C-alpha positions as a printed NumPy array, in Angstrom:
array([[  0.   ,   0.   ,   0.   ],
       [  2.965,   2.323,   0.445],
       [  3.663,   2.099,  -3.285],
       [  0.036,   3.029,  -3.992],
       [  0.347,   6.077,  -1.747],
       [  3.557,   7.105,  -3.505],
       [  1.96 ,   6.621,  -6.927],
       [ -1.07 ,   8.698,  -5.928],
       [  1.097,  11.422,  -4.372],
       [  3.387,  11.77 ,  -7.385],
       [  0.534,  11.535,  -9.908],
       [ -1.503,  14.218,  -8.199],
       [  1.559,  16.427,  -7.757],
       [  2.374,  15.994, -11.471],
       [ -1.188,  17.052, -12.263],
       [ -0.911,  20.115, -10.038],
       [  2.51 ,  21.191, -11.286],
       [  1.73 ,  20.625, -14.961],
       [ -1.47 ,  22.641, -14.661],
       [  0.197,  25.399, -12.673],
       [  3.391,  25.943, -14.633],
       [  3.048,  23.751, -17.776],
       [  6.251,  22.007, -16.733],
       [  7.224,  19.32 , -14.262],
       [ 10.282,  19.543, -12.03 ],
       [ 12.941,  16.893, -12.585],
       [ 12.909,  15.891,  -8.881],
       [  9.239,  15.018,  -9.215],
       [ 10.054,  12.696, -12.101],
       [ 12.871,  11.121, -10.089],
       [ 10.452,  10.42 ,  -7.227],
       [  7.896,   9.033,  -9.663],
       [ 10.547,   6.795, -11.236],
       [ 11.65 ,   5.589,  -7.79 ],
       [  8.06 ,   4.656,  -6.959],
       [  7.936,   2.729, -10.276],
       [ 11.116,   0.887,  -9.303],
       [  9.599,   0.032,  -5.914],
       [  6.509,  -1.222,  -7.73 ],
       [  8.714,  -3.462,  -9.874],
       [ 10.719,  -4.715,  -6.895],
       [  7.733,  -5.608,  -4.711],
       [  5.356,  -6.884,  -7.41 ],
       [  5.935, -10.635,  -7.881],
       [  3.805, -10.743, -11.045],
       [  5.804,  -8.034, -12.812],
       [  7.737,  -9.02 , -15.954],
       [  9.709,  -7.214, -18.649],
       [  7.41 ,  -8.228, -21.499],
       [  4.598,  -5.852, -20.545],
       [  6.755,  -2.695, -20.367],
       [  8.447,  -3.631, -23.633],
       [  5.09 ,  -4.034, -25.38 ],
       [  3.871,  -0.821, -23.716],
       [  6.995,   0.985, -24.91 ],
       [  6.538,  -0.298, -28.451],
       [  2.913,   0.838, -28.391],
       [  3.843,   4.327, -27.14 ],
       [  6.668,   4.693, -29.664],
       [  4.435,   3.661, -32.566],
       [  1.633,   5.934, -31.376],
       [  3.878,   8.966, -30.817],
       [  5.72 ,   8.433, -34.113],
       [  2.503,   8.158, -36.104],
       [  1.034,  11.171, -34.294],
       [  4.079,  13.287, -35.064],
       [  4.038,  12.22 , -38.721],
       [  0.354,  13.12 , -39.033],
       [  0.76 ,  16.445, -37.214],
       [  3.764,  17.385, -39.324],
       [  2.068,  16.513, -42.599],
       [ -1.363,  18.002, -41.895],
       [ -0.638,  21.013, -39.716],
       [  3.078,  21.596, -40.415],
       [  3.835,  21.409, -36.678],
       [  7.445,  20.858, -35.688],
       [  8.224,  17.821, -33.513],
       [  9.17 ,  19.912, -30.456],
       [  5.797,  21.667, -30.623],
       [  3.707,  18.502, -30.863],
       [  4.558,  16.837, -27.526],
       [  6.634,  17.985, -24.596],
       [  9.577,  16.089, -23.16 ],
       [  7.836,  15.991, -19.771],
       [  4.833,  14.285, -21.348],
       [  7.081,  11.639, -22.893],
       [  8.995,  11.082, -19.66 ],
       [  5.697,  10.747, -17.807],
       [  4.408,   8.145, -20.285],
       [  7.686,   6.217, -20.283],
       [  7.649,   6.027, -16.492],
       [  3.937,   5.25 , -16.243],
       [  4.191,   2.268, -18.576],
       [  6.234,   0.482, -15.88 ],
       [  3.206,   0.355, -13.558],
       [  0.788,  -1.504, -15.837],
       [  0.52 ,  -4.679, -17.831],
       [ -0.14 ,  -4.263, -21.538],
       [ -3.926,  -4.709, -21.469],
       [ -4.481,  -2.187, -18.717],
       [ -1.943,   0.281, -20.126],
       [ -3.466,   0.353, -23.606],
       [ -6.974,   0.843, -22.232],
       [ -5.834,   3.476, -19.716],
       [ -3.734,   5.304, -22.322],
       [ -6.599,   5.531, -24.79 ],
       [ -9.052,   6.673, -22.135],
       [ -6.505,   9.209, -20.846],
       [ -6.144,  10.647, -24.366],
       [ -9.922,  10.936, -24.72 ],
       [-10.266,  12.548, -21.291],
       [ -7.348,  14.888, -22.075],
       [ -9.002,  15.966, -25.305],
       [-12.31 ,  16.593, -23.527],
       [-10.652,  18.576, -20.723],
       [ -8.663,  20.555, -23.288],
       [-11.79 ,  21.45 , -25.278],
       [-13.659,  22.417, -22.109],
       [-10.731,  24.511, -20.836],
       [-10.525,  26.324, -24.182],
       [-14.167,  27.377, -23.838],
       [-14.061,  28.263, -20.146],
       [-10.655,  29.855, -19.562],
       [ -9.122,  32.706, -21.511],
       [ -5.87 ,  32.218, -19.582],
       [ -5.703,  28.591, -20.711],
       [ -6.413,  29.597, -24.3  ],
       [ -3.735,  32.314, -24.22 ],
       [ -0.974,  29.923, -23.089],
       [ -1.574,  27.657, -26.104],
       [ -0.122,  24.63 , -24.297],
       [ -1.794,  21.376, -23.336],
       [ -0.775,  19.944, -19.944],
       [ -0.998,  16.381, -21.282],
       [  0.72 ,  14.705, -18.321],
       [ -1.447,  16.801, -16.013],
       [ -4.587,  15.59 , -17.778],
       [ -3.43 ,  11.969, -17.958],
       [ -2.162,  11.559, -14.391],
       [ -5.622,  11.458, -12.716],
       [ -6.82 ,   8.884, -15.261],
       [ -3.798,   6.66 , -14.709],
       [ -4.222,   7.107, -10.953],
       [ -7.802,   5.832, -11.154],
       [ -6.696,   2.868, -13.259],
       [ -3.861,   2.127, -10.85 ],
       [ -6.213,   2.151,  -7.874],
       [ -8.805,   0.033,  -9.649],
       [ -6.255,  -2.458, -10.917],
       [ -3.941,  -2.782,  -7.913],
       [ -6.203,  -2.02 ,  -4.981],
       [ -9.718,  -3.06 ,  -6.009],
       [ -9.845,  -5.704,  -8.743],
       [ -7.454,  -6.62 , -11.595],
       [ -8.776,  -4.969, -14.733],
       [ -7.427,  -7.547, -17.177],
       [ -9.847, -10.105, -15.754],
       [-12.533,  -8.242, -17.744],
       [-10.741,  -8.949, -21.042]])
């Protein structure tokens, strides 16, 4: 349960900091990575196949997204996704098996898009900054999936 508390703490702090300053401090990522390493160490069912498949999925998804954004909207790679968002995703994939990660990632993208569209309509400050706090939007979704999967009932049993 200590690992769950650490995961929740770092996820919520990432949400807060990404929303507040549109950046995430490196020490926060180090703490988040350390909680992922503790999760790996104390989880007897953890294996390297799931993170490798998760990594392949993220790399394919990000690569295709960048190609589409560059061809359709002429957006440069650095403008399409922030390094903090990538670091967050690469660390988060260590916490989940492939089934749960793919479902959580897709739902987090949908929720992020919805929150972004709502924030554009409601907040002029948000609209003026022209940045999407992707990790800040995704962290609460991944936190809910983590709690459901690790503390309540394994999600992959539904698949």
